[in-house]
PDB file of C-alpha atoms in Angstrom:
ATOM      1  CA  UNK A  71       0.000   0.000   0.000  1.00  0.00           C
ATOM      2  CA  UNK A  72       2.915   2.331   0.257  1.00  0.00           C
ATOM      3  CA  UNK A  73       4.664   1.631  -2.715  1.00  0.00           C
ATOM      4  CA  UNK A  74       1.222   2.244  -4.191  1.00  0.00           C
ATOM      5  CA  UNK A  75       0.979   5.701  -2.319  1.00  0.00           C
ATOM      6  CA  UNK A  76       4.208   6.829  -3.360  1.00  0.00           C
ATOM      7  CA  UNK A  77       4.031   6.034  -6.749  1.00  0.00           C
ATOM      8  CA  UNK A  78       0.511   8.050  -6.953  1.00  0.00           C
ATOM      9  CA  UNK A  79       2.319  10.808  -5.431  1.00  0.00           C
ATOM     10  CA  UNK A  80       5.211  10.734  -7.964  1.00  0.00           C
ATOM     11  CA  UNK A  81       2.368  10.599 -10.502  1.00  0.00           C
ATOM     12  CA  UNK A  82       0.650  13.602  -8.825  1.00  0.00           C
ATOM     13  CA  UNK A  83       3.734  15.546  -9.124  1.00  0.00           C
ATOM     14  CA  UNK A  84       4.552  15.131 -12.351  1.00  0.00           C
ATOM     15  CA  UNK A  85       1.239  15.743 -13.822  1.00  0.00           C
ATOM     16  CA  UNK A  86       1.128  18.968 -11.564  1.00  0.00           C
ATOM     17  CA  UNK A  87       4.058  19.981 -12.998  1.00  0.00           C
ATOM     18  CA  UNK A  88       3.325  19.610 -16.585  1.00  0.00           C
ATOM     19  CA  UNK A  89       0.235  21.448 -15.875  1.00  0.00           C
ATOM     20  CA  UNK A  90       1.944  24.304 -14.120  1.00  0.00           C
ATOM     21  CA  UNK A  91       4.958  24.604 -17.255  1.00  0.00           C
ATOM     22  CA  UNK A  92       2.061  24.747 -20.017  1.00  0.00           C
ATOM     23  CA  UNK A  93       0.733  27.368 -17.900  1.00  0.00           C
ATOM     24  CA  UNK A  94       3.644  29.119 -18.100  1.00  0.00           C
ATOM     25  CA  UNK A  95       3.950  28.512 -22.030  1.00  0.00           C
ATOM     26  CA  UNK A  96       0.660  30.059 -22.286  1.00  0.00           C
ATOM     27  CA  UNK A  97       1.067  32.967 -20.469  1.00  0.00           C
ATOM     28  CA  UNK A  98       4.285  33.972 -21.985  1.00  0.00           C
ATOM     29  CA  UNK A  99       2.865  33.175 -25.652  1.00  0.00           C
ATOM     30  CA  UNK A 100       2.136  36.683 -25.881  1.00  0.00           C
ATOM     31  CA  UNK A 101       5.801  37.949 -24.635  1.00  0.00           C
ATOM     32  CA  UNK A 102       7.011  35.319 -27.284  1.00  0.00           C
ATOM     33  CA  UNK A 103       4.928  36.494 -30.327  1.00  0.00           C
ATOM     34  CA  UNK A 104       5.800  40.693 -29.788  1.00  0.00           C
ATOM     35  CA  UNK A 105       9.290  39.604 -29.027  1.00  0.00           C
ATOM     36  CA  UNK A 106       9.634  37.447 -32.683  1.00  0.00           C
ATOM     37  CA  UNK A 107       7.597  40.577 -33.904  1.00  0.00           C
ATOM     38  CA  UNK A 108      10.344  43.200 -32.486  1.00  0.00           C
ATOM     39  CA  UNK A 109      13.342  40.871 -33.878  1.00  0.00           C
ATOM     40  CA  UNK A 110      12.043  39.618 -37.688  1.00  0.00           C
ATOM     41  CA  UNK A 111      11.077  44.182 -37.698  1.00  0.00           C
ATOM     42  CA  UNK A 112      14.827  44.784 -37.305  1.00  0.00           C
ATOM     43  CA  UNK A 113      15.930  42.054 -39.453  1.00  0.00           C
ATOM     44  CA  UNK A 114      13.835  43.464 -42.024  1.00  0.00           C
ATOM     45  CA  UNK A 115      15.458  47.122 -41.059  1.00  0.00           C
ATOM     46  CA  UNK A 116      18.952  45.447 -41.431  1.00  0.00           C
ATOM     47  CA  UNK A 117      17.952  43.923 -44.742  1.00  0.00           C
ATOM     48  CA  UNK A 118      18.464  40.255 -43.693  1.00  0.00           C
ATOM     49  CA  UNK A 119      14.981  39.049 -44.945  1.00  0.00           C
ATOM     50  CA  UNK A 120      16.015  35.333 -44.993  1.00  0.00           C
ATOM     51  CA  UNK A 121      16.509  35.452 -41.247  1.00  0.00           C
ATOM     52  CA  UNK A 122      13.054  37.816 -40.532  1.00  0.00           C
ATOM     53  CA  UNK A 123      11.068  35.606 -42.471  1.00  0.00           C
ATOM     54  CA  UNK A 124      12.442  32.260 -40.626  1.00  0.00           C
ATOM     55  CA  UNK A 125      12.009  33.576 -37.674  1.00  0.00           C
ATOM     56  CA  UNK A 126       8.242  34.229 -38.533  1.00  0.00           C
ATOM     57  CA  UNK A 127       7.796  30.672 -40.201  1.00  0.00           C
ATOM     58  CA  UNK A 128       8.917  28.999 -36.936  1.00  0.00           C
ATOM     59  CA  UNK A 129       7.193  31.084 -34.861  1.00  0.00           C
ATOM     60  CA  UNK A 130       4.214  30.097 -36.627  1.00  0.00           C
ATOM     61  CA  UNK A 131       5.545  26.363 -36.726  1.00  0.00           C
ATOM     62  CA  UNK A 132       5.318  26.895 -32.669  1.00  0.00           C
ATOM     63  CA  UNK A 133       2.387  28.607 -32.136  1.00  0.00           C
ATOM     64  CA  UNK A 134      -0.017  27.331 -35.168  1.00  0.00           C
ATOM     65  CA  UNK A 135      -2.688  29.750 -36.241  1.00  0.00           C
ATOM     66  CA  UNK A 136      -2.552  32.938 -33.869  1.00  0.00           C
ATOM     67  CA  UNK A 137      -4.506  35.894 -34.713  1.00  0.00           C
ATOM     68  CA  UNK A 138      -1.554  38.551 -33.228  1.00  0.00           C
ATOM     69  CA  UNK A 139       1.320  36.516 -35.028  1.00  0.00           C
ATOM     70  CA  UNK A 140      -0.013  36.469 -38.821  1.00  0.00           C
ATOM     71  CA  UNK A 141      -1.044  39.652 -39.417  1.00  0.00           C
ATOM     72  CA  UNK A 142       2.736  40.840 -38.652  1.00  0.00           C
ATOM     73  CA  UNK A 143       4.204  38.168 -40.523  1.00  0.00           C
ATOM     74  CA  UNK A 144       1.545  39.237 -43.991  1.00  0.00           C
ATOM     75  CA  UNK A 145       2.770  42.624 -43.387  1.00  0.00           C
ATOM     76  CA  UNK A 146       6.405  42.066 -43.157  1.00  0.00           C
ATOM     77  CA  UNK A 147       5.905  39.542 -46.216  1.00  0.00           C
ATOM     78  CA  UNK A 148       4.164  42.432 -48.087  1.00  0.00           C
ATOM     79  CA  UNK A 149       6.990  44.541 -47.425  1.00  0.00           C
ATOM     80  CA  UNK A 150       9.607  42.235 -48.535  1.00  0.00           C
ATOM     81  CA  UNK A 151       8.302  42.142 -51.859  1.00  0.00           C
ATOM     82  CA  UNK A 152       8.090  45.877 -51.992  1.00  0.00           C
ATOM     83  CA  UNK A 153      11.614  46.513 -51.260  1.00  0.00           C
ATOM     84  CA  UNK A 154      12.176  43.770 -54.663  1.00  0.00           C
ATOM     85  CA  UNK A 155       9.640  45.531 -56.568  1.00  0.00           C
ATOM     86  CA  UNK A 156      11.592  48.871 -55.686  1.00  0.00           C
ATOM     87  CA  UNK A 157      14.759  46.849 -56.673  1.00  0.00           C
ATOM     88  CA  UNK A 158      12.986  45.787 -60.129  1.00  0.00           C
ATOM     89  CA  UNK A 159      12.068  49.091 -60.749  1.00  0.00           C
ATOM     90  CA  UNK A 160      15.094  50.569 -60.483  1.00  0.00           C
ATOM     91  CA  UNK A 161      16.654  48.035 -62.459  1.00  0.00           C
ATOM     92  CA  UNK A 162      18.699  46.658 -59.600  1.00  0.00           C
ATOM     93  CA  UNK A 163      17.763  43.272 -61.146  1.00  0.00           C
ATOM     94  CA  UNK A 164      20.595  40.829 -59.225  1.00  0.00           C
ATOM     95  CA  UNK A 165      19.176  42.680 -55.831  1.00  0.00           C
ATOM     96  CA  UNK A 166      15.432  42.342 -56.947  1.00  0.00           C
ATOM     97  CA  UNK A 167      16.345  38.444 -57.733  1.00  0.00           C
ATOM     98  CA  UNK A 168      17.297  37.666 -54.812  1.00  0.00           C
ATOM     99  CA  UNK A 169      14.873  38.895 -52.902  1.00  0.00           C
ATOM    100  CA  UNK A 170      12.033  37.394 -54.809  1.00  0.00           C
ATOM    101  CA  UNK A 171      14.173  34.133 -54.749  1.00  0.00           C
ATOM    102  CA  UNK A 172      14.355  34.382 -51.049  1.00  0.00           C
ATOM    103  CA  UNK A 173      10.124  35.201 -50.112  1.00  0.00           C
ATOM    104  CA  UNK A 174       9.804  31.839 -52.953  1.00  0.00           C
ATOM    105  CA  UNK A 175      12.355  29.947 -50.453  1.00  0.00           C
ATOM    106  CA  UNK A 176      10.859  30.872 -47.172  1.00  0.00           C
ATOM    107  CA  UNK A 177       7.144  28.922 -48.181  1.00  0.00           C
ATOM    108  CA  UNK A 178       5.309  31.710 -47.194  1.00  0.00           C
ATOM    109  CA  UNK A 179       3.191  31.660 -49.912  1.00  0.00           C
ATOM    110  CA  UNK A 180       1.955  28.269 -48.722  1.00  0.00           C
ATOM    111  CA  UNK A 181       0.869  29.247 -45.496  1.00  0.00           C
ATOM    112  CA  UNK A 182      -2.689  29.903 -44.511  1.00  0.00           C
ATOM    113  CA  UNK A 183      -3.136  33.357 -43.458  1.00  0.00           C
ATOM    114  CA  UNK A 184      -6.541  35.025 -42.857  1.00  0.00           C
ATOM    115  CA  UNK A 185      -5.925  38.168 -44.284  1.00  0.00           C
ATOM    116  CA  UNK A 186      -4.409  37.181 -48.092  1.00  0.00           C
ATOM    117  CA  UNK A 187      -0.692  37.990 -49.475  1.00  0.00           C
ATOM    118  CA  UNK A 188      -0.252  40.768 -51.822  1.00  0.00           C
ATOM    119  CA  UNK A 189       1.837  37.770 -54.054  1.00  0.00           C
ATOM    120  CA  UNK A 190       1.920  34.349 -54.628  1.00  0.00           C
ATOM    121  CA  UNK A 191       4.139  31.757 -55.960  1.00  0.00           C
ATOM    122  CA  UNK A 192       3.366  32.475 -59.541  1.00  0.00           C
ATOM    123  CA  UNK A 193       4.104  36.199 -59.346  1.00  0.00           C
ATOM    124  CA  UNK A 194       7.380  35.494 -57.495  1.00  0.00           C
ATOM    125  CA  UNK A 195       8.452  32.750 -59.855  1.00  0.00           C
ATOM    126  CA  UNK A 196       7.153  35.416 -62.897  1.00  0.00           C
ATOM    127  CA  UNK A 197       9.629  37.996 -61.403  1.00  0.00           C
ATOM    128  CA  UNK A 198      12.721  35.836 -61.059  1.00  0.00           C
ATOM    129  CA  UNK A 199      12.338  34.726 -64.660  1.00  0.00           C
ATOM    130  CA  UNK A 200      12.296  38.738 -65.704  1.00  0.00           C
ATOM    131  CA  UNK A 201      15.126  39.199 -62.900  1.00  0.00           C
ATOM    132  CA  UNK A 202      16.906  36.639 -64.979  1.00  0.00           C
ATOM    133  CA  UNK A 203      16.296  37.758 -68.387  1.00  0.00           C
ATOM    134  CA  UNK A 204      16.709  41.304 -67.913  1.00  0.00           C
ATOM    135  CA  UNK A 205      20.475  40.265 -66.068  1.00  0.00           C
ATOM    136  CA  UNK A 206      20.916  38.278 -69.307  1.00  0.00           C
ATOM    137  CA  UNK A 207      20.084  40.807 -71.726  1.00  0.00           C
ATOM    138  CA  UNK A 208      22.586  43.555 -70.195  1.00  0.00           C
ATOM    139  CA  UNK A 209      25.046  41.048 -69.320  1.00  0.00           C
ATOM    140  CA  UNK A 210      24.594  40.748 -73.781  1.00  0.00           C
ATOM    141  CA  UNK A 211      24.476  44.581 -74.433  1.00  0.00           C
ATOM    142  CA  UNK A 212      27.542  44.922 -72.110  1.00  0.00           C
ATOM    143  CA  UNK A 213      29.610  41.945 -74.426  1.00  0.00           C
ATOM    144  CA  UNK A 214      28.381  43.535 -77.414  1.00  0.00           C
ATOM    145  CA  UNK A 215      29.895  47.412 -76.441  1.00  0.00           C
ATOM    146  CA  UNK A 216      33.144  45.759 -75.855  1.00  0.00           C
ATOM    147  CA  UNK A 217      33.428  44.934 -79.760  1.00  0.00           C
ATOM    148  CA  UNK A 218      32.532  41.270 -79.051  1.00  0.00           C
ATOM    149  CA  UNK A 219      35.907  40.800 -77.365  1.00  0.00           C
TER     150      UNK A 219
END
């Protein structure tokens, strides 16, 4: 009968535990979400959008479908692929490339979000072929002015 009551106490302890750490993981969810927020914001200031948008995608990996996590991580998507629109613009294809190459990469297009993306795969894809062709076609006119040498 003691072994029986000790063991149900180790049992009770454990499962009290448990209960108290997801507690704790739920309560700090929010502290966790503005704190992703705050770092992917400056990686996006320091223009290291690989490492912004990973840090969204696992955030969302960890904390599924949460209503304060996805509208930051549309927004900062959206913004991404302004700063490579900017790029395309400007004809700073190589830049604009890469940066359409790296919002294709992250798989955020294949995410459910509730509001929608201002892009999807086939406009990214669409740009990185022009990226390409554009880079090609200077790279040509550049050969060409140097009397085909």
């Amino acid at each position: 009968m003691r072994m029986f009551r000790s063991t149900l106490s180790i049992i009770l302890c454990c499962s009290l535990a448990a209960l108290l750490s997801s507690c704790a993981t739920f309560q700090s969810r929010p502290r966790a979400i503005a704190a992703t927020v705050k770092q992917a914001h400056s990686q996006v200031a320091l223009g290291d959008y690989k490492k912004a948008l990973a840090l969204f995608a696992a955030a969302d990996d960890r904390f599924g479908r949460d209503a304060a996590l996805h509208p930051h991580y549309v927004r900062t998507g959206d913004r991404i692929r302004s700063a490579a629109d900017t790029a395309f613009q400007q004809g700073i294809f190589s830049q604009a490339g890469g940066i359409y190459r790296i919002l294709l990469q992250s798989g955020i297009t294949g995410r459910r979000f509730q509001e929608p993306l201002s892009f999807d795969t086939v406009y990214l894809r669409g740009r990185i072929g022009s990226c390409s062709k554009a880079l090609m076609e200077l790279g040509l006119v550049k050969y060409r002015q140097d009397d085909l040498a």
